[in-house]
Coordinates of C-alpha atoms in Angstrom, one line a residue:
Chain A
M1 CA 124.4 93.1 200.3
R2 CA 121.8 93.2 203.0
K3 CA 122.8 94.6 206.4
V4 CA 123.1 91.9 209.0
S5 CA 121.3 93.2 212.0
A6 CA 121.8 92.1 215.6
F7 CA 118.3 90.8 215.6
N8 CA 119.0 88.4 212.7
I9 CA 122.1 87.1 214.4
A10 CA 120.2 86.5 217.7
A11 CA 117.4 84.8 215.8
I12 CA 119.8 82.4 214.2
F13 CA 121.5 81.6 217.5
V14 CA 118.2 81.0 219.3
G15 CA 116.8 78.9 216.5
I16 CA 119.9 76.7 216.3
A17 CA 120.2 76.4 220.1
F18 CA 116.5 75.4 220.2
L19 CA 117.1 72.7 217.6
Y20 CA 120.5 71.4 218.7
L21 CA 121.0 72.1 222.4
P22 CA 119.2 68.9 223.5
I23 CA 121.3 66.8 221.1
A24 CA 124.5 68.6 222.1
V25 CA 123.7 67.9 225.8
L26 CA 123.0 64.2 225.0
V27 CA 126.3 63.8 223.1
I28 CA 128.3 65.6 225.8
Y29 CA 126.8 63.5 228.5
S30 CA 127.5 60.3 226.6
F31 CA 131.2 61.1 227.4
N32 CA 130.4 61.5 231.1
A33 CA 132.6 59.4 233.4
S34 CA 130.0 59.4 236.2
R35 CA 127.4 56.7 236.6
L36 CA 124.8 59.3 237.6
V37 CA 123.3 60.7 234.5
A38 CA 122.8 64.3 235.8
V39 CA 126.2 64.7 237.5
W40 CA 129.2 65.6 235.4
G41 CA 132.2 63.5 236.4
G42 CA 134.8 64.4 233.7
W43 CA 135.4 63.0 230.2
S44 CA 135.4 59.3 229.5
T45 CA 134.5 56.9 226.7
R46 CA 133.7 54.0 229.1
W47 CA 130.0 53.9 228.2
Y48 CA 130.9 53.3 224.6
A49 CA 133.1 50.4 225.7
E50 CA 130.4 49.0 227.9
L51 CA 127.9 49.0 225.0
L52 CA 130.0 46.3 223.4
N53 CA 129.1 44.0 226.3
D54 CA 125.4 44.8 226.2
E55 CA 124.1 41.8 224.3
P56 CA 120.4 42.7 224.0
L57 CA 121.2 46.2 222.9
L58 CA 123.6 44.9 220.2
D59 CA 120.9 42.5 219.0
A60 CA 118.4 45.3 218.7
A61 CA 121.0 47.4 216.8
S62 CA 121.6 44.6 214.3
I63 CA 117.8 44.1 213.9
S64 CA 117.3 47.7 213.3
I65 CA 120.0 47.9 210.7
R66 CA 118.8 44.8 208.8
L67 CA 115.3 46.2 209.0
A68 CA 116.4 49.5 207.6
L69 CA 118.4 47.9 204.7
T70 CA 115.4 45.7 203.8
S71 CA 112.7 48.3 204.0
A72 CA 114.7 51.0 202.4
T73 CA 115.5 48.8 199.4
L74 CA 111.8 47.6 199.1
A75 CA 110.5 51.2 199.4
T76 CA 113.0 52.4 196.8
V77 CA 112.0 49.9 194.2
L78 CA 108.2 50.4 194.8
G79 CA 108.5 54.2 195.1
T80 CA 110.6 54.5 191.9
M81 CA 108.0 52.4 190.1
A82 CA 105.2 54.6 191.4
A83 CA 107.1 57.7 190.4
L84 CA 107.6 56.3 186.9
A85 CA 103.9 55.6 186.6
L86 CA 102.9 59.1 187.7
V87 CA 105.4 60.9 185.4
R88 CA 105.4 58.7 182.4
F89 CA 102.0 57.3 181.7
G90 CA 100.5 60.8 181.2
R91 CA 96.9 61.3 182.1
F92 CA 95.7 57.8 182.8
R93 CA 92.3 57.2 184.3
G94 CA 92.5 57.8 188.1
R95 CA 96.0 59.4 187.9
L96 CA 95.0 62.2 190.4
A97 CA 93.6 59.7 192.8
F98 CA 96.7 57.6 192.5
A99 CA 98.9 60.6 193.2
A100 CA 96.9 61.6 196.2
M101 CA 97.0 58.1 197.6
V102 CA 100.8 58.0 197.2
Y103 CA 101.2 61.2 199.0
A104 CA 98.7 60.7 201.8
P105 CA 101.0 58.8 204.1
L106 CA 103.3 61.8 204.2
V107 CA 100.8 63.6 206.4
M108 CA 99.2 60.6 208.0
P109 CA 99.9 60.5 211.8
E110 CA 102.2 57.6 212.6
V111 CA 99.9 56.3 215.3
I112 CA 97.2 55.8 212.6
T113 CA 99.6 54.1 210.2
G114 CA 100.9 51.9 212.9
L115 CA 97.4 50.9 214.2
S116 CA 96.0 50.3 210.8
L117 CA 98.9 48.1 209.8
L118 CA 98.5 46.2 213.1
L119 CA 94.9 45.6 212.4
L120 CA 95.8 44.4 208.9
F121 CA 98.4 42.0 210.2
V122 CA 96.0 40.6 212.8
A123 CA 93.3 40.3 210.2
V124 CA 95.4 38.2 207.8
A125 CA 96.9 36.3 210.8
A126 CA 100.5 37.3 210.0
D127 CA 103.0 36.3 212.6
R128 CA 104.3 39.6 213.9
G129 CA 108.1 40.0 213.8
F130 CA 110.9 41.2 211.6
W131 CA 108.9 41.0 208.3
T132 CA 105.8 42.8 209.6
V133 CA 107.9 45.7 210.7
A134 CA 109.8 45.6 207.4
V135 CA 106.5 45.8 205.5
A136 CA 105.3 48.6 207.8
H137 CA 108.5 50.6 207.3
T138 CA 108.3 50.1 203.5
T139 CA 104.7 51.4 203.5
M140 CA 105.8 54.5 205.5
A141 CA 108.9 55.2 203.2
V142 CA 107.4 54.6 199.8
C143 CA 105.8 58.0 199.5
F144 CA 109.0 59.8 200.4
V145 CA 110.9 57.9 197.7
T146 CA 108.2 58.6 195.2
V147 CA 108.3 62.4 195.8
I148 CA 112.1 62.5 195.5
V149 CA 112.3 60.3 192.4
Q150 CA 109.4 62.0 190.8
S151 CA 110.9 65.4 191.0
R152 CA 113.9 64.1 189.1
L153 CA 111.9 62.4 186.5
I154 CA 109.8 65.5 185.8
D155 CA 113.0 67.3 184.6
F156 CA 114.1 64.3 182.6
D157 CA 114.6 65.1 178.9
M158 CA 112.5 62.5 177.1
S159 CA 114.5 62.9 173.9
L160 CA 117.4 61.1 175.6
E161 CA 115.2 57.9 175.8
E162 CA 114.0 58.5 172.3
A163 CA 117.6 58.8 171.1
A164 CA 118.6 55.5 172.8
M165 CA 115.7 53.7 171.2
D166 CA 116.5 55.3 167.8
L167 CA 120.0 54.0 168.2
G168 CA 118.7 50.5 168.6
A169 CA 118.2 50.0 172.4
P170 CA 114.9 48.2 173.3
P171 CA 112.8 49.8 176.1
L172 CA 114.3 47.8 179.0
R173 CA 117.9 48.4 177.9
T174 CA 117.1 52.1 177.3
F175 CA 115.9 52.3 180.9
A176 CA 119.0 50.5 182.3
S177 CA 121.6 52.3 180.2
V178 CA 120.2 55.8 180.0
T179 CA 117.3 56.5 182.4
L180 CA 118.6 54.7 185.5
P181 CA 122.1 56.1 185.5
L182 CA 120.7 59.6 185.1
I183 CA 118.1 59.4 187.9
F184 CA 120.4 57.3 190.1
P185 CA 121.4 60.2 192.4
A186 CA 117.8 60.7 193.2
I187 CA 117.2 57.0 193.8
A188 CA 120.3 56.9 196.1
A189 CA 119.1 59.9 198.0
A190 CA 115.7 58.4 198.4
W191 CA 117.2 55.1 199.7
M192 CA 119.2 57.0 202.3
L193 CA 116.2 58.9 203.5
A194 CA 114.2 55.6 203.7
F195 CA 117.0 54.1 205.7
A196 CA 117.1 57.0 208.1
L197 CA 113.3 56.9 208.6
S198 CA 113.4 53.2 209.4
V199 CA 116.3 53.4 211.9
D200 CA 114.4 56.4 213.5
D201 CA 111.0 54.9 213.9
L202 CA 109.5 54.0 217.2
V203 CA 105.8 54.3 216.9
I204 CA 105.1 52.2 213.8
A205 CA 107.6 49.6 214.9
S206 CA 106.1 49.2 218.4
F207 CA 102.7 48.6 216.8
T208 CA 103.8 46.0 214.3
T209 CA 106.7 44.2 216.0
G210 CA 106.5 40.9 217.7
P211 CA 108.7 38.7 219.9
G212 CA 112.3 38.5 218.7
A213 CA 112.1 41.6 216.7
T214 CA 112.9 44.4 219.1
T215 CA 114.3 47.4 217.2
L216 CA 116.9 49.7 218.7
P217 CA 114.5 52.6 219.4
I218 CA 112.1 50.2 221.1
R219 CA 114.9 48.8 223.2
I220 CA 116.1 52.3 224.2
Y221 CA 112.6 53.4 225.0
S222 CA 112.0 50.5 227.3
E223 CA 115.4 50.8 229.0
V224 CA 114.9 54.5 229.6
R225 CA 111.5 53.9 231.2
L226 CA 113.3 52.1 234.0
G227 CA 115.7 55.0 234.5
V228 CA 118.2 56.6 232.2
K229 CA 121.4 54.6 232.0
P230 CA 124.6 56.3 230.8
E231 CA 125.0 53.6 228.0
M232 CA 121.8 54.9 226.5
N233 CA 123.4 58.3 226.0
A234 CA 126.2 56.6 224.1
V235 CA 123.7 54.6 221.9
C236 CA 121.7 57.7 221.1
A237 CA 124.9 59.6 220.3
I238 CA 125.8 56.9 217.8
M239 CA 122.3 56.9 216.3
V240 CA 122.5 60.7 215.9
A241 CA 125.8 60.3 214.1
V242 CA 124.5 57.5 211.8
V243 CA 121.2 59.2 210.9
G244 CA 122.9 62.5 210.5
A245 CA 125.4 61.0 208.1
A246 CA 122.6 59.4 206.1
V247 CA 120.7 62.6 205.8
I248 CA 123.8 64.6 204.9
I249 CA 124.8 62.1 202.2
A250 CA 121.2 62.1 200.9
S251 CA 121.1 65.9 200.6
L252 CA 124.6 65.9 199.0
L253 CA 123.4 63.3 196.5
A254 CA 120.3 65.4 195.8
K255 CA 122.5 68.4 195.2
I256 CA 124.7 66.6 192.6
I257 CA 121.6 65.6 190.8
G258 CA 121.8 69.0 189.3
A259 CA 125.4 68.7 188.3
R260 CA 125.4 65.2 186.9
G261 CA 121.9 64.7 185.7
T262 CA 121.2 67.9 183.9
P263 CA 120.6 67.1 180.3
V264 CA 123.0 68.9 178.0
Q265 CA 121.1 71.3 176.0
A266 CA 121.9 72.2 172.4
R267 CA 122.2 75.8 173.3
S268 CA 125.2 76.6 175.5
Chain B
M1 CA 100.1 67.1 162.6
V2 CA 100.5 65.5 159.3
D3 CA 97.6 65.3 156.9
Q4 CA 97.3 62.9 154.0
L5 CA 100.6 63.3 152.2
S6 CA 102.6 61.1 150.0
L7 CA 106.3 61.5 149.4
D8 CA 109.0 59.6 147.7
I9 CA 112.6 60.0 148.7
Y10 CA 115.3 58.5 146.6
Q11 CA 118.4 56.6 147.6
G12 CA 121.5 58.8 148.1
E13 CA 119.3 62.0 148.0
F14 CA 119.7 65.0 150.2
F15 CA 116.0 65.9 150.8
A16 CA 114.9 69.0 152.8
L17 CA 111.5 69.4 154.5
L18 CA 110.9 73.1 154.7
G19 CA 108.0 74.9 156.3
P20 CA 107.0 77.4 159.0
S21 CA 107.2 76.2 162.6
G22 CA 104.2 73.9 163.5
C23 CA 103.7 72.8 159.9
G24 CA 104.3 69.1 160.8
K25 CA 107.7 68.7 159.3
T26 CA 109.2 67.4 162.6
T27 CA 106.2 65.1 163.0
L28 CA 106.8 63.7 159.6
L29 CA 110.5 63.0 160.5
R30 CA 109.4 61.3 163.7
L31 CA 107.0 59.1 161.8
I32 CA 109.8 57.9 159.6
A33 CA 112.0 57.3 162.7
G34 CA 109.1 55.4 164.4
L35 CA 108.9 57.8 167.4
E36 CA 105.3 58.6 166.4
R37 CA 102.7 56.2 165.2
P38 CA 100.5 57.2 162.2
N39 CA 96.7 56.8 162.6
A40 CA 96.6 55.7 159.0
G41 CA 99.1 55.3 156.2
R42 CA 102.4 53.5 155.9
V43 CA 106.1 54.2 155.8
L44 CA 107.9 52.1 153.2
L45 CA 111.6 51.5 152.8
D46 CA 112.7 49.7 149.6
G47 CA 109.1 48.4 149.4
V48 CA 109.3 47.0 152.9
D49 CA 106.6 48.2 155.3
L50 CA 108.3 49.8 158.3
T51 CA 105.1 51.0 160.0
P52 CA 104.7 48.2 162.6
E53 CA 108.4 48.3 163.5
P54 CA 109.5 50.1 166.7
P55 CA 112.2 52.7 166.4
Y56 CA 114.9 50.4 167.7
R57 CA 114.3 48.0 164.8
R58 CA 114.4 50.5 162.0
P59 CA 117.5 51.0 159.8
V60 CA 116.9 54.8 160.2
N61 CA 118.6 57.2 162.6
L62 CA 117.6 60.6 163.8
M63 CA 119.8 63.5 164.8
F64 CA 117.7 65.4 167.4
Q65 CA 117.3 69.1 167.4
N66 CA 118.6 69.4 171.0
Y67 CA 121.2 66.7 170.1
A68 CA 120.0 64.5 173.0
L69 CA 123.6 63.6 173.9
F70 CA 123.8 61.2 176.9
P71 CA 125.2 63.5 179.6
H72 CA 126.6 60.6 181.7
L73 CA 128.6 59.2 178.8
N74 CA 131.7 60.6 177.1
V75 CA 132.0 61.4 173.4
E76 CA 133.3 57.9 172.5
A77 CA 130.5 56.1 174.4
N78 CA 127.9 58.4 173.0
V79 CA 129.0 57.7 169.4
G80 CA 129.5 54.0 170.1
F81 CA 126.1 53.6 171.8
G82 CA 124.3 52.5 168.7
L83 CA 127.0 50.1 167.6
K84 CA 127.0 48.5 171.1
Q85 CA 123.3 47.8 170.6
E86 CA 124.1 45.9 167.5
G87 CA 126.3 43.6 169.5
L88 CA 129.5 44.4 167.6
A89 CA 132.9 43.5 169.0
K90 CA 134.6 46.1 171.1
R91 CA 137.5 46.5 168.7
E92 CA 135.2 47.0 165.7
I93 CA 133.2 49.6 167.7
G94 CA 136.4 51.3 168.7
R95 CA 137.6 51.4 165.1
R96 CA 134.3 52.7 163.6
V97 CA 133.9 55.3 166.4
A98 CA 137.5 56.6 165.8
D99 CA 136.8 56.8 162.0
M100 CA 133.6 58.6 162.6
L101 CA 135.2 61.1 165.0
A102 CA 137.9 61.7 162.4
L103 CA 135.3 62.4 159.8
V104 CA 133.6 65.0 161.9
K105 CA 137.0 66.4 163.0
L106 CA 136.7 65.5 166.6
E107 CA 139.8 63.4 167.0
G108 CA 141.2 63.7 170.6
Y109 CA 137.8 64.6 172.1
G110 CA 136.7 61.0 172.7
A111 CA 137.1 61.2 176.5
R112 CA 135.3 64.5 177.0
K113 CA 131.8 64.6 178.4
P114 CA 129.1 66.5 176.4
H115 CA 129.1 69.4 178.9
E116 CA 132.8 70.0 178.3
L117 CA 132.2 70.7 174.6
S118 CA 131.2 73.8 172.7
G119 CA 127.8 74.0 170.9
G120 CA 129.4 73.3 167.5
Q121 CA 131.3 70.3 168.9
R122 CA 128.1 68.9 170.4
Q123 CA 126.4 69.2 167.1
R124 CA 129.1 67.2 165.5
V125 CA 129.0 64.5 168.2
A126 CA 125.2 64.2 167.6
L127 CA 125.9 63.9 163.9
A128 CA 128.6 61.3 164.4
R129 CA 126.4 59.3 166.8
S130 CA 123.5 58.9 164.3
L131 CA 125.8 58.5 161.2
V132 CA 128.0 55.8 162.7
K133 CA 125.2 53.3 162.3
R134 CA 125.2 53.9 158.6
P135 CA 121.5 54.2 158.5
R136 CA 119.6 53.6 155.3
V137 CA 118.0 57.0 155.9
H138 CA 119.6 59.6 158.0
L139 CA 117.1 62.1 159.5
L140 CA 118.2 65.5 160.8
D141 CA 115.9 67.7 162.8
E142 CA 116.9 71.3 162.5
P143 CA 120.6 70.4 162.9
M144 CA 121.8 74.0 162.6
A145 CA 119.1 75.7 164.7
A146 CA 121.3 76.0 167.8
L147 CA 124.4 77.3 166.0
D148 CA 125.3 81.0 165.5
K149 CA 125.0 82.3 162.0
K150 CA 128.6 82.2 160.9
L151 CA 129.2 78.7 162.2
R152 CA 125.9 77.6 160.5
G153 CA 127.3 78.7 157.1
E154 CA 130.5 76.7 157.5
T155 CA 128.6 73.7 158.9
Q156 CA 126.2 73.6 156.0
F157 CA 129.0 73.1 153.5
E158 CA 130.6 70.5 155.8
L159 CA 127.3 68.6 155.9
M160 CA 126.9 68.6 152.1
E161 CA 130.5 67.3 151.8
L162 CA 129.8 64.7 154.5
Q163 CA 126.7 63.5 152.7
R164 CA 128.6 63.2 149.5
Q165 CA 131.4 61.2 151.2
V166 CA 129.1 58.7 153.0
G167 CA 126.6 58.4 150.2
L168 CA 123.7 58.0 152.5
T169 CA 120.2 59.3 152.1
F170 CA 119.7 62.5 154.2
V171 CA 116.4 63.9 155.2
I172 CA 116.7 67.3 156.9
V173 CA 114.0 69.4 158.5
T174 CA 114.4 73.1 158.6
H175 CA 112.5 76.3 158.7
D176 CA 115.4 78.2 157.1
Q177 CA 114.8 78.5 153.4
S178 CA 118.4 79.5 152.5
E179 CA 119.6 76.4 154.4
A180 CA 117.2 74.1 152.5
M181 CA 118.2 75.8 149.2
T182 CA 121.9 75.4 149.9
L183 CA 121.9 71.8 151.1
A184 CA 119.2 69.9 149.4
H185 CA 118.8 68.2 146.0
R186 CA 115.1 68.5 146.4
I187 CA 112.8 70.4 148.8
G188 CA 109.4 69.5 150.1
V189 CA 107.6 72.7 151.2
M190 CA 105.1 72.0 153.9
D191 CA 102.2 74.0 155.4
R192 CA 99.7 72.9 158.0
G193 CA 100.5 69.2 157.6
R194 CA 100.3 69.2 153.8
L195 CA 103.1 69.0 151.2
M196 CA 102.6 72.1 149.0
Q197 CA 105.3 71.4 146.5
V198 CA 108.2 69.0 146.0
A199 CA 110.9 70.1 143.6
P200 CA 114.6 71.0 143.3
P201 CA 115.5 74.3 145.0
A202 CA 115.7 76.3 141.7
D203 CA 112.3 75.1 140.7
V204 CA 110.7 75.9 144.0
Y205 CA 112.0 79.4 143.7
E206 CA 111.5 80.0 140.0
R207 CA 108.5 77.8 139.3
P208 CA 106.4 77.8 142.5
D209 CA 103.1 76.2 141.8
S210 CA 101.0 78.0 144.4
R211 CA 100.7 81.5 145.9
W212 CA 101.6 80.0 149.3
V213 CA 104.9 78.6 148.1
A214 CA 105.8 81.7 146.0
D215 CA 105.2 83.8 149.1
F216 CA 106.9 81.5 151.6
I217 CA 110.1 81.1 149.5
G218 CA 111.5 84.6 149.1
D219 CA 109.5 87.7 148.2
V220 CA 106.9 87.9 145.5
N221 CA 104.5 90.4 143.9
L222 CA 101.0 88.8 143.3
L223 CA 98.5 90.4 140.9
E224 CA 95.0 88.8 140.5
G225 CA 93.3 88.8 137.1
R226 CA 91.3 86.9 134.5
L227 CA 93.2 84.6 132.1
G228 CA 92.7 85.7 128.5
D229 CA 91.8 83.4 125.5
D230 CA 95.4 83.1 124.4
R231 CA 96.4 81.9 127.9
V232 CA 99.4 84.2 128.0
S233 CA 97.6 87.4 128.7
I234 CA 95.9 88.3 132.0
E235 CA 93.3 91.0 132.0
G236 CA 92.0 93.3 134.6
T237 CA 94.9 93.2 137.2
A238 CA 95.8 96.1 139.4
A239 CA 98.6 96.7 136.9
G240 CA 96.4 96.5 133.8
R241 CA 96.9 93.9 131.2
L242 CA 99.9 91.5 131.8
R243 CA 101.6 89.0 129.7
V244 CA 103.6 85.9 130.6
A245 CA 105.9 83.9 128.4
A246 CA 104.6 80.4 129.0
E247 CA 101.0 79.3 128.4
A248 CA 99.1 78.9 131.6
V249 CA 97.6 75.5 132.4
A250 CA 94.1 76.8 133.2
P251 CA 90.9 77.4 131.2
A252 CA 90.5 80.8 129.5
G253 CA 88.5 83.1 131.7
A254 CA 89.7 81.6 135.0
M255 CA 90.8 83.8 137.9
V256 CA 94.5 83.5 138.3
W257 CA 97.5 85.2 139.9
V258 CA 100.5 86.6 138.3
A259 CA 103.7 86.2 140.4
V260 CA 106.7 88.4 139.8
R261 CA 109.9 88.2 141.9
P262 CA 110.9 91.7 143.1
E263 CA 114.4 91.3 141.7
R264 CA 112.9 90.9 138.2
V265 CA 111.1 94.2 138.3
R266 CA 112.9 97.2 136.7
I267 CA 112.4 100.8 137.8
S268 CA 112.6 103.5 135.1
R269 CA 112.0 107.2 135.1
Q270 CA 111.3 107.3 131.4
P271 CA 107.8 106.3 130.3
P272 CA 108.1 103.0 128.3
L273 CA 107.5 102.6 124.6
P274 CA 103.7 102.6 123.9
G275 CA 102.3 99.1 123.5
L276 CA 104.8 97.5 125.9
D277 CA 103.4 94.8 128.1
N278 CA 103.9 94.5 131.9
C279 CA 104.3 98.1 132.5
V280 CA 102.7 100.1 135.3
A281 CA 103.1 103.6 136.8
A282 CA 104.0 103.8 140.5
T283 CA 105.1 106.1 143.3
V284 CA 108.1 105.2 145.5
V285 CA 106.8 104.9 149.1
D286 CA 109.8 103.5 150.9
I287 CA 113.3 102.3 150.3
G288 CA 114.9 99.5 152.3
Y289 CA 118.7 99.4 152.2
F290 CA 120.2 95.9 152.6
G291 CA 123.8 96.5 151.6
D292 CA 124.0 94.3 148.5
K293 CA 120.6 95.4 147.3
S294 CA 117.9 97.9 147.9
V295 CA 114.2 97.0 148.2
Y296 CA 111.7 99.6 146.9
K297 CA 108.1 99.7 148.0
L298 CA 106.0 101.2 145.3
R299 CA 102.3 102.2 145.2
I300 CA 100.4 101.7 142.0
R301 CA 97.2 103.2 140.7
D302 CA 94.7 101.1 142.7
G303 CA 96.7 101.7 145.9
S304 CA 98.3 98.3 146.3
L305 CA 102.0 97.9 147.0
L306 CA 104.6 96.2 144.8
K307 CA 108.2 95.5 145.6
A308 CA 111.2 95.9 143.5
A309 CA 114.7 94.8 144.5
I310 CA 117.5 96.5 142.8
N311 CA 121.1 95.2 143.1
R312 CA 123.7 97.8 144.1
G313 CA 125.5 99.1 141.1
A314 CA 122.6 98.2 138.7
D315 CA 121.6 101.1 136.5
G316 CA 119.0 103.5 137.9
D317 CA 119.9 102.7 141.5
G318 CA 120.4 105.6 143.8
A319 CA 118.9 108.0 141.4
V320 CA 115.3 107.3 142.4
G321 CA 114.1 108.8 145.7
V322 CA 111.0 108.5 147.9
G323 CA 107.9 110.2 146.4
E324 CA 109.1 110.0 142.8
Q325 CA 106.9 108.9 139.9
V326 CA 108.4 106.0 138.1
W327 CA 107.5 103.2 135.7
L328 CA 107.8 99.5 136.6
T329 CA 108.4 96.9 133.9
W330 CA 109.3 93.2 133.8
P331 CA 109.9 90.8 130.9
P332 CA 107.1 88.3 130.2
E333 CA 109.4 85.4 131.1
A334 CA 109.9 86.8 134.6
A335 CA 106.2 86.4 135.4
R336 CA 104.4 83.2 136.2
V337 CA 100.7 82.3 136.3
L338 CA 99.5 80.6 139.5
T339 CA 96.1 79.0 139.7
R340 CA 96.0 78.3 143.4

């Protein structure tokens, strides 16, 4: 075993503190009894209770969740289809270009994605609102879904599909009864990630939203500009919990892909 | 790659496709199953053209080399998968699956997942899964390749017994010649996409019709020479003038090869009677000990090597050592003339 040096331990602590100290402070202050954000007034859950009376904030939360459900589902369907096309159809004409185009949004600055989508919606005279944000979030998440599902499909043992067809299952039933169950953990993980990305997003949503479709991050951002209210700490703490849970579930699912989806080889 | 071949397989037959890896035997199997499409040619079953049919509409089932068991389904669901596609009633499926599991001696394993089984058990699940559909032709792609040697021997006999019981046509692909010899009624020997010879196992071994087949199945000594006018003597080989028992089917004067299996060659210290055919002086170069037999490498006059396999306990064995001068003989009926 390698020797654990004092330097390594220090590095870990500094790194973790750098990442999580701000979040920890936020969560702790969400339980602050004092109305003044920067002054500690003892433990309390009153701001969580007060959230329940904040009608606009609850509306924004409900919009954000519906938005995330919609765009995550759309992105999962589209991204899975793109992954299938990339892995299965071999070397079709323009495959490399298609792959590059699917991955490009991964590295595209959100401001550019948001602005370009806004221009598109204006150009086609789409009424900006819930559906424009949903489409925008779908666009953003598709590439993540594709990457996750594709990695699972590359390891997929094609002889399993051949076996299903040989036993009398037509292509669609083969997909539904063999392929889909085996890549399902990857698809579920991808959906979770797309959900978390949508709940999280401020930039693209603020470009593409319209009246009546204020998402939670937009609401929080505009509230905080007028001064930080203690309720906001509570909202943010809840969001951290929700997004954190989604990411943890997604990574757990990704992990059990190995356990459940590994094709059983003839050789033991 | 399969290149211009024609092959008839009979109902109820156990047929083996034998060849080195990459010779196209698996491709041929996949063509029959419909998993590959031929550029030209047809696959007929009882006179009906199967070529345009997709794999899921062919009354043919394939047992995959890696078994391709569905990892998310248990043994019962794996075996019942094909029957479910036929739209059979649940009770009927349950009954046939249970019968099939009994036949392959896997009763009580129905609820297990493939990863909870041993290699031998997985192999039998794969066998049950493709057999339960009662295919008109049952295809097996290297079914024993993943088993260890001892298990392979037992499984071979079980497979023969199974084929006899179900009475289906079996086509097996293998690169193991002893496996093909043991299992099959007829063997098709393949090389580079072509069928070299199709014959019962004994014929393939004792009456190969080409140098390639003679050399691929077991060991062989090949001596080139010119066929004499009587068509039973071969002149000018490295071992002098040779005689065979059966008349060769080739014009007199043609260049031919005489094939002699090592186990038919006798080694003797005594010079043979003068005038005896198929007799050549040689020096022992090397002796390989195989337990039940010893294989002698012998150098003859012109420097080429011949092999002789002597069974343990046969006369002369053990007496001859490396470097000794000996005489090799074989009866005319042990030699065979090959024209290609």
